[in-house]
Amino acid sequence: MSGTSGDKVLVTGALGQIGTDLVQALRERHGGDSVIASDIRESSGHSSVEGGPFVILDVLDTDGISRICQSEGVGTIYHLAALLSAVGERDPDLCRRINVGGTISVLEAAKECNLRVYSPSSIAVFGPDSPRNATQESPLNPTTVYGETKVTGEALAREYLERFNVDTRGIRYPGLISYKAPAGGGTTDYAVEIFHAALNEGHYQCFVRPDTRLPMLYMDDAINATLSLMDSGADDLGDSRSGYNIPCLSFSAGELADAISDRVEGFTCDFVPDVRQEYADSWPDSIDGSLAEEEWGWTPEYDLISLVDEMLRGISSP
Ligand code: NAD
Ligand code: SER
């Protein structure tokens, strides 16, 4: 190791749905200059670009990651760059290259530079053989390539921890619902798009059936869970640290549409399933996050009603 372990933080994929909120939260905590946002693309006016340091960085470029970490004194990477399920299933080779190759690059840089790594997993690690309420120990047999890359990502994180003592951590995020950035091409995007459509057009055509029930969380809860896991003492974390189930909400697309209809006068929704229905059907309805609750004590604050209220308020505010 030619090690930094500095105080600064590097975020990959910082212009995406999670990065937009996470970079803001990290900058509030650590100060703007201490959080280096990065992405493969530039986006002028984006808060991750304007609010502090921003660099163009391809996560497949291990040397580039190591160079930035050493020259800037980075000690922790939040690795968010990836292709999500809907985009990933359209180009499985690219999905494997970015999701698996990018994770290896980040872990190699972490080994070289003595970094802590947060690398998110997903409920997409589960497949149709999982119980409808998936536990931490339920089998991981996904039928999507995206899900396979997430199972591999968890295994890689475990391997780098065990063989090279890299401090790796991750959460199996459910569908995340937020208003500051658009959803990035996943199956759960309907649960974000529906709010914008309700307020802008009064109508949404949903691409999954109304009875499609998935684990979901409001973004503020996901960010708090992430920071809470990264704040935890290593001794508190057991064998599931590279991919924790966390306590989540679980509601159907129809229940979400009804909750919005109760608040947006005249809103209508119809349901015309496309190929994403198949991916949604392969995932569990809910997940059991009791292990995360026991080991590092985290629970969500938002329920369906407060989430809907926050989303409508956030999108309506200038
Ligand atoms: P997103 O698609 O919104 O953002 C990903 C970002 O990565 C984009 O800004 C993109 O430009 C960037 N990127 C793509 N290829 C890159 C490359 N080669 N180098 C650098 N950057 C690159 O995704 P997100 O929703 O913010 O998800 C972040 C992570 O969380 C991913 O690992 C995803 O699998 C996981 N996750 C997200 C959700 C969710 O609901 N958003 C749920 C489960 C897991
Ligand atoms: N929200 C993500 C997706 O739908 C799940 O990882 O792809």
Short mmCIF file of N, CA and C and ligand atoms in Angstrom, two decimals, residues 12-19 38-41 57-60 79-84 98-99 120-123 146 150 172-176 182-185 188 219, ligand 1:
data_model
loop_
_atom_site.label_atom_id
_atom_site.label_comp_id
_atom_site.label_asym_id
_atom_site.label_seq_id
_atom_site.Cartn_x
_atom_site.Cartn_y
_atom_site.Cartn_z
N THR A 12 -18.27 8.39 -6.65
CA THR A 12 -18.38 8.09 -8.09
C THR A 12 -19.86 8.10 -8.47
N GLY A 13 -20.15 8.37 -9.74
CA GLY A 13 -21.55 8.40 -10.19
C GLY A 13 -22.35 9.46 -9.46
N ALA A 14 -21.68 10.59 -9.16
CA ALA A 14 -22.26 11.61 -8.27
C ALA A 14 -23.41 12.40 -8.90
N LEU A 15 -23.58 12.29 -10.22
CA LEU A 15 -24.68 13.05 -10.85
C LEU A 15 -25.97 12.25 -10.92
N GLY A 16 -25.95 11.02 -10.41
CA GLY A 16 -27.12 10.18 -10.50
C GLY A 16 -28.14 10.48 -9.41
N GLN A 17 -29.16 9.61 -9.33
CA GLN A 17 -30.27 9.85 -8.40
C GLN A 17 -29.78 9.89 -6.96
N ILE A 18 -28.97 8.91 -6.57
CA ILE A 18 -28.52 8.87 -5.17
C ILE A 18 -27.40 9.88 -4.94
N GLY A 19 -26.47 9.96 -5.91
CA GLY A 19 -25.34 10.87 -5.76
C GLY A 19 -25.77 12.30 -5.50
N SER A 38 -17.66 13.00 -8.55
CA SER A 38 -17.13 12.61 -9.87
C SER A 38 -18.20 11.86 -10.64
N ASP A 39 -18.06 11.92 -11.94
CA ASP A 39 -18.97 11.17 -12.82
C ASP A 39 -18.29 11.07 -14.18
N ILE A 40 -18.83 10.22 -15.04
CA ILE A 40 -18.24 10.10 -16.38
C ILE A 40 -18.71 11.23 -17.28
N ARG A 41 -19.76 11.92 -16.85
CA ARG A 41 -20.31 13.00 -17.67
C ARG A 41 -20.30 14.30 -16.89
N LEU A 57 -14.52 11.35 -14.12
CA LEU A 57 -13.79 10.14 -13.76
C LEU A 57 -14.58 8.92 -14.21
N ASP A 58 -13.94 8.09 -15.04
CA ASP A 58 -14.54 6.82 -15.46
C ASP A 58 -14.16 5.78 -14.42
N VAL A 59 -15.13 5.09 -13.85
CA VAL A 59 -14.79 4.13 -12.78
C VAL A 59 -13.99 2.94 -13.29
N LEU A 60 -13.88 2.78 -14.59
CA LEU A 60 -13.04 1.69 -15.09
C LEU A 60 -11.56 2.07 -15.07
N HIS A 79 -19.09 4.50 -3.84
CA HIS A 79 -19.03 4.08 -5.24
C HIS A 79 -20.45 3.88 -5.78
N LEU A 80 -20.97 4.90 -6.45
CA LEU A 80 -22.36 4.85 -6.92
C LEU A 80 -22.49 4.62 -8.42
N ALA A 81 -21.39 4.70 -9.16
CA ALA A 81 -21.48 4.57 -10.62
C ALA A 81 -21.91 3.16 -11.00
N ALA A 82 -22.95 3.06 -11.78
CA ALA A 82 -23.46 1.74 -12.21
C ALA A 82 -24.52 1.95 -13.28
N LEU A 83 -24.91 0.87 -13.95
CA LEU A 83 -26.12 0.88 -14.78
C LEU A 83 -27.22 0.19 -13.99
N LEU A 84 -28.41 0.77 -13.97
CA LEU A 84 -29.54 0.17 -13.24
C LEU A 84 -30.22 -0.91 -14.10
N ILE A 98 -19.47 -2.25 -16.53
CA ILE A 98 -19.47 -1.09 -15.63
C ILE A 98 -19.71 -1.52 -14.18
N ASN A 99 -20.68 -2.41 -13.97
CA ASN A 99 -21.04 -2.72 -12.57
C ASN A 99 -19.98 -3.61 -11.90
N PRO A 120 -22.99 0.16 -2.94
CA PRO A 120 -24.35 -0.32 -2.71
C PRO A 120 -24.70 -1.58 -3.49
N SER A 121 -25.49 -2.42 -2.86
CA SER A 121 -26.11 -3.56 -3.52
C SER A 121 -27.59 -3.20 -3.76
N SER A 122 -28.40 -4.20 -3.99
CA SER A 122 -29.79 -3.93 -4.38
C SER A 122 -30.67 -5.10 -4.00
N ILE A 123 -31.98 -4.84 -3.86
CA ILE A 123 -32.94 -5.94 -3.69
C ILE A 123 -32.96 -6.83 -4.93
N TYR A 146 -28.43 -7.42 -14.20
CA TYR A 146 -28.19 -6.39 -13.19
C TYR A 146 -28.07 -7.05 -11.80
N LYS A 150 -24.89 -7.40 -9.00
CA LYS A 150 -24.96 -6.96 -7.60
C LYS A 150 -24.54 -8.10 -6.65
N ARG A 172 -28.38 -3.32 0.58
CA ARG A 172 -29.23 -3.73 -0.53
C ARG A 172 -30.38 -2.73 -0.63
N TYR A 173 -30.14 -1.63 -1.37
CA TYR A 173 -31.18 -0.61 -1.45
C TYR A 173 -32.43 -1.18 -2.11
N PRO A 174 -33.58 -0.74 -1.61
CA PRO A 174 -34.84 -1.01 -2.31
C PRO A 174 -35.02 0.08 -3.39
N GLY A 175 -36.18 0.17 -4.01
CA GLY A 175 -36.46 1.28 -4.92
C GLY A 175 -36.43 2.58 -4.13
N LEU A 176 -35.68 3.55 -4.63
CA LEU A 176 -35.53 4.81 -3.89
C LEU A 176 -36.33 5.91 -4.57
N PRO A 182 -33.67 12.93 -11.49
CA PRO A 182 -34.51 11.88 -12.05
C PRO A 182 -33.98 10.49 -11.70
N ALA A 183 -34.87 9.50 -11.69
CA ALA A 183 -34.43 8.12 -11.49
C ALA A 183 -33.63 7.70 -12.72
N GLY A 184 -32.65 6.78 -12.49
CA GLY A 184 -31.59 6.57 -13.49
C GLY A 184 -31.77 5.40 -14.44
N GLY A 185 -32.99 4.91 -14.68
CA GLY A 185 -33.13 3.82 -15.66
C GLY A 185 -33.34 2.47 -15.01
N THR A 188 -37.79 0.41 -10.74
CA THR A 188 -38.59 1.13 -9.75
C THR A 188 -38.79 2.61 -10.11
N MET A 219 -35.76 8.80 -0.19
CA MET A 219 -34.31 9.01 -0.32
C MET A 219 -33.67 9.48 0.99
P1 NAD B 1 -28.04 6.51 -11.51
O1 NAD B 1 -28.20 5.73 -12.77
O2 NAD B 1 -29.03 7.56 -11.20
O3 NAD B 1 -26.59 7.16 -11.46
C1 NAD B 1 -25.45 6.45 -11.84
C2 NAD B 1 -24.40 7.46 -12.28
O4 NAD B 1 -23.25 6.71 -12.70
C3 NAD B 1 -24.83 8.31 -13.48
O5 NAD B 1 -24.71 9.68 -13.17
C4 NAD B 1 -23.85 7.91 -14.59
O6 NAD B 1 -23.45 9.00 -15.42
C5 NAD B 1 -22.67 7.39 -13.79
N1 NAD B 1 -21.84 6.44 -14.55
C6 NAD B 1 -22.23 5.49 -15.42
N2 NAD B 1 -21.15 4.86 -15.92
C7 NAD B 1 -20.06 5.41 -15.35
C8 NAD B 1 -18.66 5.20 -15.44
N3 NAD B 1 -18.14 4.26 -16.27
N4 NAD B 1 -17.83 5.95 -14.68
C9 NAD B 1 -18.32 6.90 -13.84
N5 NAD B 1 -19.65 7.17 -13.72
C10 NAD B 1 -20.50 6.43 -14.46
O7 NAD B 1 -27.96 5.42 -10.33
P2 NAD B 1 -28.40 5.62 -8.81
O8 NAD B 1 -29.86 5.36 -8.73
O9 NAD B 1 -27.85 6.86 -8.27
O10 NAD B 1 -27.71 4.32 -8.17
C11 NAD B 1 -26.44 4.37 -7.54
C12 NAD B 1 -26.11 2.98 -7.02
O11 NAD B 1 -27.15 2.53 -6.15
C13 NAD B 1 -25.97 1.90 -8.09
O12 NAD B 1 -25.01 0.98 -7.71
C14 NAD B 1 -27.32 1.23 -8.07
O13 NAD B 1 -27.26 -0.10 -8.53
C15 NAD B 1 -27.66 1.29 -6.60
N6 NAD B 1 -29.10 1.20 -6.35
C16 NAD B 1 -29.93 2.20 -6.69
C17 NAD B 1 -31.30 2.07 -6.42
C18 NAD B 1 -32.28 3.15 -6.75
O14 NAD B 1 -33.49 2.95 -6.59
N7 NAD B 1 -31.85 4.32 -7.20
C19 NAD B 1 -31.78 0.90 -5.82
C20 NAD B 1 -30.89 -0.12 -5.54
C21 NAD B 1 -29.54 0.04 -5.77
#
